[in-house]
Amino acid sequence: MADLTTNFAGIKSPNPYWLASAPPTDKEYNVVRAFKAGWGGVVWKTLGLDPHIVNVNGPRYGVVYGADRRVLGLNNIELITDRPLEVNLREIKQVKRDWPDRAMVVSLMVPCDEASWKSILPMVEDTGADGIELNFGCPHGMSERGMGSAVGQVPEYIEMVTRWCKQNTRMPVLVKLTPNITDIRYPARAAHAGGADAVSLINTISSITSVNLDTMSPEPSIDGKGSHGGYCGPAVKPIALNMVAEIARDAETAGLPISGIGGITTWRDAAEFLSLGSGTVQVCTAAMTYGFKIIDELTAGLSDWMDEKGYSTIDEVVGRAVPNVTDWQYLNLNYVTKARIDQDACIKCGRCYAACEDTSHQAISMSPDRVFEVIDAECVACNLCVDVCPVEDCITMERLAPGTVDPRTGKVVEEDYANWTTHPNNPAAQAAE
């Protein structure tokens, strides 16, 4: 069987699945339940020095549902822990003592001055924790106080605080990055320059998920008022994957370990994050939706897939897809495909026809008895028909054989697909000349 153990920035865990810093990791009771269920590690809910943190007593979460009421995204307005610092530290120490083989990382957020960081670091170190995660991502509540994403949006601050922490603790330092920024590479580079042992991303996206049209208040509503919060869950996964990949393939952060976060719900999601460079993955919304036992599906699915593909260790998966992430200008324009409809599988719903006729390239015909066929001379291989078809694999994209004529352009499909990077039609190759 595949070996799921990980050694991430010197932090060992029996599998790559960690619970992210969030409500599920706010106290000993929850974390012990998670470890008993089989989670490889946790990032303890963010600690701070302010003894007056007060969370709202009304609704803390807003939700975006799919058509079947499946949770696609959660918006939360919860602050960092409102439990006493000494209680959290005592519980962290006890849990780490009882579960020495599990990863115990502690999330921290304090004011942006060296004295505050120097004050809290030895307290955490005394617990025996495996590492710290600097919360530079929270987009609500704390950011208005000059912390969280208010720091994470300023690379100079990230580098400065990271360096303070590296100078004042033996523990590995993870820097949690905010997605509420134009280019994720800059904060990652700053963390790297400050000596960070790893980065974790993405934190939540600043959002308002809905408005109550009776009270005219954003949800979740507190006494008729609402606030922007942090958005997470399956809906943010594509954003997270892109940002993870951007860091993984950036020459200036090459080799920097990444803990991937953002909508991980299935083993396949985890495998995708790993393939794009994540050494571990952090989960929150899926655990809050389905409970801690979801770890059974996550570990079994990943292990079975690794066995099937011949991967023995997690390290063999990490980064495998990164070389195939490229800039648009390097995509092979000699590669030509056309849509193909399996008439035996077609249920004659007409979605492909409607989508293509109304919003795309009028490349699908419909006969009087509702037989749908692709018009090769019009098909640009946009894939929209595949995406909207409710029957899996009913419509596929088939590559035209080299030497054949593309009915749409009248050009012969070139034999050589491999050398697009040096092809004279490639703008990048032209620029190089």
Short mmCIF file of C-alpha atoms in Angstrom, two decimals:
data_model
loop_
_atom_site.label_atom_id
_atom_site.label_comp_id
_atom_site.label_asym_id
_atom_site.label_seq_id
_atom_site.Cartn_x
_atom_site.Cartn_y
_atom_site.Cartn_z
CA MET A 1 0.00 0.00 0.00
CA ALA A 2 1.04 3.59 -0.60
CA ASP A 3 2.87 5.33 2.22
CA LEU A 4 0.90 8.47 3.17
CA THR A 5 3.35 9.74 5.80
CA THR A 6 4.69 13.23 5.29
CA ASN A 7 7.65 15.29 6.41
CA PHE A 8 6.64 18.85 5.71
CA ALA A 9 9.22 21.51 6.58
CA GLY A 10 10.48 19.14 9.26
CA ILE A 11 6.98 18.48 10.64
CA LYS A 12 6.00 14.81 10.47
CA SER A 13 2.48 13.42 10.22
CA PRO A 14 0.98 10.01 9.37
CA ASN A 15 -0.88 11.44 6.38
CA PRO A 16 -1.00 14.78 4.53
CA TYR A 17 -4.46 15.75 5.78
CA TRP A 18 -4.43 18.52 8.37
CA LEU A 19 -7.40 20.40 9.76
CA ALA A 20 -7.02 24.10 8.98
CA SER A 21 -7.04 26.80 11.62
CA ALA A 22 -10.78 27.30 12.14
CA PRO A 23 -13.65 26.36 14.51
CA PRO A 24 -12.86 22.61 14.27
CA THR A 25 -9.46 23.22 15.90
CA ASP A 26 -10.51 25.63 18.64
CA LYS A 27 -10.22 23.31 21.62
CA GLU A 28 -8.82 20.06 22.94
CA TYR A 29 -12.12 18.19 22.66
CA ASN A 30 -12.42 18.77 18.91
CA VAL A 31 -8.77 18.10 18.14
CA VAL A 32 -8.73 14.84 20.10
CA ARG A 33 -11.85 13.69 18.24
CA ALA A 34 -10.09 14.54 14.98
CA PHE A 35 -6.97 12.60 15.90
CA LYS A 36 -9.03 9.61 17.00
CA ALA A 37 -10.77 9.72 13.63
CA GLY A 38 -7.42 9.61 11.83
CA TRP A 39 -6.43 13.15 10.84
CA GLY A 40 -2.70 13.59 10.34
CA GLY A 41 -2.42 17.00 11.95
CA VAL A 42 -4.10 20.25 12.89
CA VAL A 43 -3.41 23.94 12.77
CA TRP A 44 -4.82 25.17 16.09
CA LYS A 45 -7.29 28.03 15.76
CA THR A 46 -5.52 31.38 15.77
CA LEU A 47 -4.21 32.62 19.11
CA GLY A 48 -3.54 36.24 20.01
CA LEU A 49 -2.51 38.42 22.93
CA ASP A 50 -5.70 40.51 23.19
CA PRO A 51 -7.75 39.16 26.14
CA HIS A 52 -10.83 41.07 24.96
CA ILE A 53 -11.64 39.23 21.71
CA VAL A 54 -15.43 38.92 21.57
CA ASN A 55 -17.21 37.00 18.83
CA VAL A 56 -20.78 37.65 17.74
CA ASN A 57 -23.52 35.64 19.43
CA GLY A 58 -25.75 35.66 16.37
CA PRO A 59 -25.19 33.75 13.13
CA ARG A 60 -21.53 33.48 12.14
CA TYR A 61 -21.87 31.71 8.80
CA GLY A 62 -23.46 32.46 5.47
CA VAL A 63 -23.79 29.75 2.83
CA VAL A 64 -23.99 29.27 -0.93
CA TYR A 65 -25.92 26.14 -1.92
CA GLY A 66 -25.93 24.09 -5.08
CA ALA A 67 -29.18 23.00 -6.67
CA ASP A 68 -29.34 19.95 -4.41
CA ARG A 69 -28.63 22.02 -1.27
CA ARG A 70 -25.07 20.83 -1.26
CA VAL A 71 -22.79 23.36 0.42
CA LEU A 72 -20.67 25.04 -2.25
CA GLY A 73 -19.24 27.76 -0.05
CA LEU A 74 -19.28 29.14 3.47
CA ASN A 75 -18.82 32.74 4.51
CA ASN A 76 -17.78 33.28 8.11
CA ILE A 77 -17.46 36.41 10.26
CA GLU A 78 -15.84 34.66 13.22
CA LEU A 79 -12.73 36.22 14.74
CA ILE A 80 -9.70 34.44 16.20
CA THR A 81 -10.21 32.38 19.36
CA ASP A 82 -12.07 34.10 22.16
CA ARG A 83 -10.91 31.51 24.70
CA PRO A 84 -8.20 32.57 27.19
CA LEU A 85 -4.66 32.24 25.87
CA GLU A 86 -3.49 30.23 28.86
CA VAL A 87 -6.31 27.71 28.38
CA ASN A 88 -5.43 27.21 24.73
CA LEU A 89 -1.74 26.81 25.51
CA ARG A 90 -2.44 24.27 28.25
CA GLU A 91 -4.67 22.22 25.94
CA ILE A 92 -2.17 22.34 23.07
CA LYS A 93 0.54 21.03 25.38
CA GLN A 94 -1.68 18.21 26.61
CA VAL A 95 -2.81 17.14 23.14
CA LYS A 96 0.74 17.14 21.77
CA ARG A 97 1.88 15.04 24.72
CA ASP A 98 -0.93 12.54 24.15
CA TRP A 99 -0.58 12.44 20.34
CA PRO A 100 3.15 12.83 19.62
CA ASP A 101 2.92 11.36 16.12
CA ARG A 102 0.45 14.00 14.87
CA ALA A 103 1.38 17.39 13.47
CA MET A 104 0.55 20.24 15.83
CA VAL A 105 0.93 23.68 14.28
CA VAL A 106 -0.33 26.76 16.09
CA SER A 107 -1.78 29.72 14.21
CA LEU A 108 -0.81 33.14 15.55
CA MET A 109 -1.98 36.70 15.01
CA VAL A 110 -0.67 39.60 17.11
CA PRO A 111 -0.05 43.30 16.45
CA CYS A 112 2.60 44.13 13.88
CA ASP A 113 5.42 44.93 16.29
CA GLU A 114 8.41 42.83 17.26
CA ALA A 115 7.70 42.94 21.00
CA SER A 116 4.31 41.27 20.58
CA TRP A 117 5.74 38.44 18.51
CA LYS A 118 8.69 37.96 20.87
CA SER A 119 6.19 37.77 23.72
CA ILE A 120 3.96 35.01 22.35
CA LEU A 121 6.55 32.80 20.62
CA PRO A 122 8.14 31.31 23.78
CA MET A 123 4.68 30.57 25.18
CA VAL A 124 3.86 28.47 22.12
CA GLU A 125 7.30 26.89 22.03
CA ASP A 126 6.81 25.70 25.61
CA THR A 127 3.81 23.62 24.53
CA GLY A 128 5.98 21.35 22.41
CA ALA A 129 4.12 22.36 19.25
CA ASP A 130 5.74 21.36 15.96
CA GLY A 131 5.48 24.75 14.30
CA ILE A 132 3.64 28.03 13.97
CA GLU A 133 1.52 29.47 11.18
CA LEU A 134 1.50 33.25 10.86
CA ASN A 135 -2.06 34.27 10.05
CA PHE A 136 -1.61 36.95 7.41
CA GLY A 137 -4.83 36.04 5.67
CA CYS A 138 -7.96 36.70 7.73
CA PRO A 139 -9.95 39.30 5.73
CA HIS A 140 -12.51 40.36 8.33
CA GLY A 141 -12.65 41.76 11.83
CA MET A 142 -8.97 41.43 12.65
CA SER A 143 -7.86 43.08 9.40
CA GLU A 144 -9.66 46.23 10.48
CA ARG A 145 -7.38 46.18 13.53
CA GLY A 146 -4.23 46.14 11.42
CA MET A 147 -3.69 42.37 11.50
CA GLY A 148 -4.58 39.41 9.29
CA SER A 149 -4.86 40.34 5.62
CA ALA A 150 -3.92 43.94 6.44
CA VAL A 151 -0.42 42.54 6.93
CA GLY A 152 -0.71 39.89 4.22
CA GLN A 153 -1.38 42.52 1.57
CA VAL A 154 1.93 44.27 2.23
CA PRO A 155 4.94 42.14 1.24
CA GLU A 156 7.34 44.30 3.24
CA TYR A 157 5.37 43.58 6.43
CA ILE A 158 5.30 39.85 5.66
CA GLU A 159 9.07 39.72 5.27
CA MET A 160 9.62 41.79 8.40
CA VAL A 161 7.37 39.75 10.71
CA THR A 162 8.59 36.45 9.28
CA ARG A 163 12.17 37.47 10.01
CA TRP A 164 11.24 38.45 13.59
CA CYS A 165 9.73 35.04 14.15
CA LYS A 166 12.63 33.14 12.60
CA GLN A 167 15.01 35.04 14.86
CA ASN A 168 13.03 34.29 17.99
CA THR A 169 11.91 30.67 17.76
CA ARG A 170 13.28 27.23 16.98
CA MET A 171 9.95 26.15 15.51
CA PRO A 172 9.33 25.95 11.76
CA VAL A 173 7.51 29.06 10.57
CA LEU A 174 4.66 28.73 8.08
CA VAL A 175 3.24 31.90 6.56
CA LYS A 176 -0.46 31.79 5.68
CA LEU A 177 -1.17 33.95 2.64
CA THR A 178 -4.27 35.93 1.73
CA PRO A 179 -5.86 35.51 -1.70
CA ASN A 180 -7.15 39.10 -1.46
CA ILE A 181 -4.24 40.40 -3.51
CA THR A 182 -3.42 40.93 -7.17
CA ASP A 183 -0.42 38.59 -7.55
CA ILE A 184 0.16 35.85 -4.96
CA ARG A 185 3.81 35.51 -5.94
CA TYR A 186 4.83 38.75 -4.25
CA PRO A 187 3.73 37.86 -0.70
CA ALA A 188 5.17 34.36 -1.20
CA ARG A 189 8.50 35.85 -2.25
CA ALA A 190 8.42 38.13 0.78
CA ALA A 191 7.82 35.19 3.11
CA HIS A 192 10.67 33.31 1.44
CA ALA A 193 12.98 36.33 1.79
CA GLY A 194 12.06 36.54 5.48
CA GLY A 195 13.21 32.97 6.00
CA ALA A 196 9.85 31.19 6.10
CA ASP A 197 10.07 27.42 6.23
CA ALA A 198 6.84 27.10 4.23
CA VAL A 199 3.73 28.94 3.08
CA SER A 200 0.10 27.90 3.40
CA LEU A 201 -2.68 29.11 1.13
CA ILE A 202 -5.26 30.19 0.46
CA ASN A 203 -6.93 31.86 3.39
CA THR A 204 -10.51 32.96 2.92
CA ILE A 205 -11.72 35.37 0.24
CA SER A 206 -13.37 38.61 1.33
CA SER A 207 -17.04 38.28 0.41
CA ILE A 208 -20.71 38.86 0.97
CA THR A 209 -22.55 35.67 0.06
CA SER A 210 -26.13 36.92 -0.03
CA VAL A 211 -28.59 39.63 0.99
CA ASN A 212 -31.84 39.05 2.87
CA LEU A 213 -34.29 40.88 0.62
CA ASP A 214 -36.88 41.20 3.41
CA THR A 215 -34.58 42.92 5.90
CA MET A 216 -32.16 44.28 3.28
CA SER A 217 -29.27 43.00 5.35
CA PRO A 218 -26.27 40.95 4.21
CA GLU A 219 -26.17 37.40 5.55
CA PRO A 220 -25.27 36.37 8.17
CA SER A 221 -27.31 39.16 9.71
CA ILE A 222 -26.70 40.46 13.24
CA ASP A 223 -29.58 42.63 14.47
CA GLY A 224 -30.31 43.87 10.97
CA LYS A 225 -26.69 44.52 9.96
CA GLY A 226 -24.16 42.41 8.10
CA SER A 227 -20.45 42.54 7.33
CA HIS A 228 -18.11 41.11 4.76
CA GLY A 229 -16.59 37.82 5.82
CA GLY A 230 -14.21 35.12 4.66
CA TYR A 231 -15.38 32.77 1.88
CA CYS A 232 -14.22 29.16 1.74
CA GLY A 233 -15.39 25.75 0.54
CA PRO A 234 -15.52 23.93 -2.81
CA ALA A 235 -16.27 27.14 -4.72
CA VAL A 236 -12.82 28.59 -3.97
CA LYS A 237 -10.84 25.52 -5.05
CA PRO A 238 -10.04 26.75 -8.60
CA ILE A 239 -8.67 30.00 -7.19
CA ALA A 240 -6.60 28.13 -4.64
CA LEU A 241 -5.19 25.67 -7.19
CA ASN A 242 -4.06 28.51 -9.43
CA MET A 243 -2.34 30.37 -6.61
CA VAL A 244 -0.60 27.23 -5.36
CA ALA A 245 0.64 26.54 -8.90
CA GLU A 246 1.86 30.11 -9.34
CA ILE A 247 4.08 29.78 -6.27
CA ALA A 248 5.23 26.27 -7.14
CA ARG A 249 6.46 27.31 -10.58
CA ASP A 250 7.92 30.69 -9.59
CA ALA A 251 11.71 30.64 -9.88
CA GLU A 252 12.06 32.96 -6.88
CA THR A 253 10.22 30.60 -4.52
CA ALA A 254 11.45 27.32 -6.00
CA GLY A 255 11.59 24.61 -3.36
CA LEU A 256 9.49 26.51 -0.81
CA PRO A 257 7.14 23.95 0.79
CA ILE A 258 3.44 24.67 0.31
CA SER A 259 0.49 23.59 2.45
CA GLY A 260 -2.52 23.73 0.15
CA ILE A 261 -5.88 25.04 1.37
CA GLY A 262 -9.16 25.78 -0.37
CA GLY A 263 -12.23 23.64 -0.93
CA ILE A 264 -10.62 20.23 -0.45
CA THR A 265 -13.57 17.84 -0.11
CA THR A 266 -12.50 14.60 -1.78
CA TRP A 267 -9.30 12.60 -2.18
CA ARG A 268 -9.20 13.78 -5.78
CA ASP A 269 -9.12 17.41 -4.63
CA ALA A 270 -6.20 16.55 -2.36
CA ALA A 271 -4.34 14.76 -5.15
CA GLU A 272 -4.75 17.80 -7.40
CA PHE A 273 -3.27 20.09 -4.74
CA LEU A 274 -0.40 17.67 -4.18
CA SER A 275 0.29 17.42 -7.92
CA LEU A 276 0.55 21.21 -8.12
CA GLY A 277 3.18 21.38 -5.41
CA SER A 278 1.45 21.10 -2.03
CA GLY A 279 3.25 18.91 0.50
CA THR A 280 0.24 18.77 2.83
CA VAL A 281 -3.38 19.83 2.48
CA GLN A 282 -5.57 21.59 5.02
CA VAL A 283 -9.30 20.96 5.28
CA CYS A 284 -12.05 22.93 7.01
CA THR A 285 -15.40 23.29 5.23
CA ALA A 286 -15.64 19.58 4.35
CA ALA A 287 -15.11 18.64 8.01
CA MET A 288 -17.67 21.21 9.13
CA THR A 289 -20.16 19.86 6.58
CA TYR A 290 -19.65 16.10 6.94
CA GLY A 291 -17.81 15.60 10.24
CA PHE A 292 -14.36 14.27 11.05
CA LYS A 293 -15.03 10.73 9.72
CA ILE A 294 -14.67 12.07 6.21
CA ILE A 295 -10.97 11.40 6.77
CA ASP A 296 -11.64 7.70 6.06
CA GLU A 297 -12.68 8.48 2.48
CA LEU A 298 -9.86 10.98 2.05
CA THR A 299 -7.09 8.60 3.09
CA ALA A 300 -8.51 5.45 1.47
CA GLY A 301 -9.20 7.20 -1.81
CA LEU A 302 -5.76 8.78 -2.00
CA SER A 303 -4.05 5.52 -1.07
CA ASP A 304 -6.01 3.50 -3.67
CA TRP A 305 -5.28 6.04 -6.39
CA MET A 306 -1.57 6.08 -5.56
CA ASP A 307 -1.49 2.27 -5.69
CA GLU A 308 -3.25 2.30 -9.05
CA LYS A 309 -0.81 4.83 -10.49
CA GLY A 310 2.28 3.23 -8.99
CA TYR A 311 3.16 6.02 -6.55
CA SER A 312 4.73 4.69 -3.35
CA THR A 313 5.06 7.90 -1.34
CA ILE A 314 3.47 11.33 -1.14
CA ASP A 315 6.73 12.91 -2.29
CA GLU A 316 6.37 11.09 -5.62
CA VAL A 317 3.08 12.92 -6.21
CA VAL A 318 4.07 16.39 -5.01
CA GLY A 319 4.66 18.74 -7.95
CA ARG A 320 4.12 16.18 -10.72
CA ALA A 321 1.78 18.52 -12.61
CA VAL A 322 3.82 21.70 -12.15
CA PRO A 323 5.91 21.31 -15.35
CA ASN A 324 2.68 21.15 -17.34
CA VAL A 325 1.45 24.52 -16.04
CA THR A 326 2.53 27.13 -18.55
CA ASP A 327 1.71 30.59 -19.86
CA TRP A 328 -0.89 30.89 -22.63
CA GLN A 329 1.67 31.85 -25.24
CA TYR A 330 3.31 28.45 -24.93
CA LEU A 331 0.15 26.43 -25.66
CA ASN A 332 0.40 24.37 -28.84
CA LEU A 333 -1.69 26.07 -31.52
CA ASN A 334 -0.99 23.14 -33.86
CA TYR A 335 -3.08 20.88 -31.65
CA VAL A 336 -6.56 20.56 -33.26
CA THR A 337 -9.61 18.77 -31.83
CA LYS A 338 -13.30 18.49 -32.70
CA ALA A 339 -16.33 17.58 -30.61
CA ARG A 340 -17.84 14.11 -31.12
CA ILE A 341 -21.31 13.05 -29.94
CA ASP A 342 -21.98 9.42 -28.99
CA GLN A 343 -25.46 8.92 -30.45
CA ASP A 344 -26.08 5.81 -28.36
CA ALA A 345 -25.44 7.73 -25.14
CA CYS A 346 -27.28 10.91 -26.20
CA ILE A 347 -30.59 11.53 -24.35
CA LYS A 348 -31.65 14.23 -26.85
CA CYS A 349 -31.97 16.93 -24.20
CA GLY A 350 -30.63 19.58 -26.59
CA ARG A 351 -28.41 21.37 -24.11
CA CYS A 352 -25.39 21.16 -26.37
CA TYR A 353 -27.35 22.58 -29.30
CA ALA A 354 -28.85 25.44 -27.29
CA ALA A 355 -25.52 26.41 -25.76
CA CYS A 356 -23.62 26.28 -29.03
CA GLU A 357 -26.34 27.90 -31.17
CA ASP A 358 -27.09 30.76 -28.79
CA THR A 359 -23.75 31.49 -27.15
CA SER A 360 -20.96 29.87 -29.11
CA HIS A 361 -20.15 28.98 -32.74
CA GLN A 362 -23.28 27.38 -34.22
CA ALA A 363 -21.35 24.14 -34.65
CA ILE A 364 -24.08 21.64 -33.72
CA SER A 365 -27.04 20.83 -35.95
CA MET A 366 -30.41 19.48 -34.85
CA SER A 367 -32.54 17.31 -37.16
CA PRO A 368 -36.36 17.24 -37.00
CA ASP A 369 -36.20 14.05 -34.91
CA ARG A 370 -33.68 15.66 -32.51
CA VAL A 371 -30.48 14.04 -33.64
CA PHE A 372 -27.58 16.33 -32.79
CA GLU A 373 -24.41 16.31 -34.87
CA VAL A 374 -21.24 18.38 -34.88
CA ILE A 375 -20.50 20.63 -37.85
CA ASP A 376 -16.73 20.28 -38.12
CA ALA A 377 -16.40 23.32 -40.36
CA GLU A 378 -17.69 25.53 -37.53
CA CYS A 379 -16.37 23.72 -34.46
CA VAL A 380 -13.53 25.59 -32.71
CA ALA A 381 -13.20 22.90 -29.99
CA CYS A 382 -14.22 25.28 -27.22
CA ASN A 383 -15.50 22.36 -25.10
CA LEU A 384 -18.72 24.13 -24.08
CA CYS A 385 -20.88 21.27 -25.34
CA VAL A 386 -18.87 18.80 -23.25
CA ASP A 387 -19.26 21.01 -20.19
CA VAL A 388 -23.04 21.42 -20.42
CA CYS A 389 -23.90 17.84 -21.43
CA PRO A 390 -25.58 16.04 -18.48
CA VAL A 391 -24.35 12.60 -19.67
CA GLU A 392 -20.74 11.88 -18.80
CA ASP A 393 -18.58 11.02 -21.84
CA CYS A 394 -21.50 11.43 -24.23
CA ILE A 395 -19.60 14.27 -25.91
CA THR A 396 -15.82 14.08 -26.15
CA MET A 397 -13.08 16.00 -27.90
CA GLU A 398 -11.21 14.03 -30.56
CA ARG A 399 -7.86 15.13 -31.95
CA LEU A 400 -7.59 15.40 -35.72
CA ALA A 401 -4.87 13.14 -37.09
CA PRO A 402 -1.74 14.86 -38.40
CA GLY A 403 -1.92 15.34 -42.16
CA THR A 404 -5.69 15.77 -42.28
CA VAL A 405 -7.34 19.01 -43.29
CA ASP A 406 -9.13 21.05 -40.64
CA PRO A 407 -12.59 21.71 -42.21
CA ARG A 408 -12.84 25.00 -40.35
CA THR A 409 -9.57 26.57 -41.50
CA GLY A 410 -8.73 24.53 -44.58
CA LYS A 411 -5.21 24.02 -43.24
CA VAL A 412 -3.42 20.71 -42.93
CA VAL A 413 -2.97 19.62 -39.32
CA GLU A 414 0.76 19.60 -38.76
CA GLU A 415 2.66 16.43 -38.00
CA ASP A 416 4.86 17.95 -35.33
CA TYR A 417 2.97 18.70 -32.12
CA ALA A 418 6.07 18.47 -29.95
CA ASN A 419 8.04 21.49 -31.13
CA TRP A 420 5.53 24.28 -30.65
CA THR A 421 7.95 26.15 -28.39
CA THR A 422 10.21 26.68 -31.43
CA HIS A 423 7.52 26.84 -34.10
CA PRO A 424 7.65 30.00 -36.27
CA ASN A 425 3.97 30.71 -35.53
CA ASN A 426 4.65 30.77 -31.80
CA PRO A 427 4.79 34.42 -30.60
CA ALA A 428 7.24 33.44 -27.88
CA ALA A 429 9.59 31.92 -30.45
CA GLN A 430 9.23 35.03 -32.61
CA ALA A 431 10.13 37.23 -29.68
CA ALA A 432 13.18 35.12 -28.93
CA GLU A 433 14.42 35.63 -32.47
#
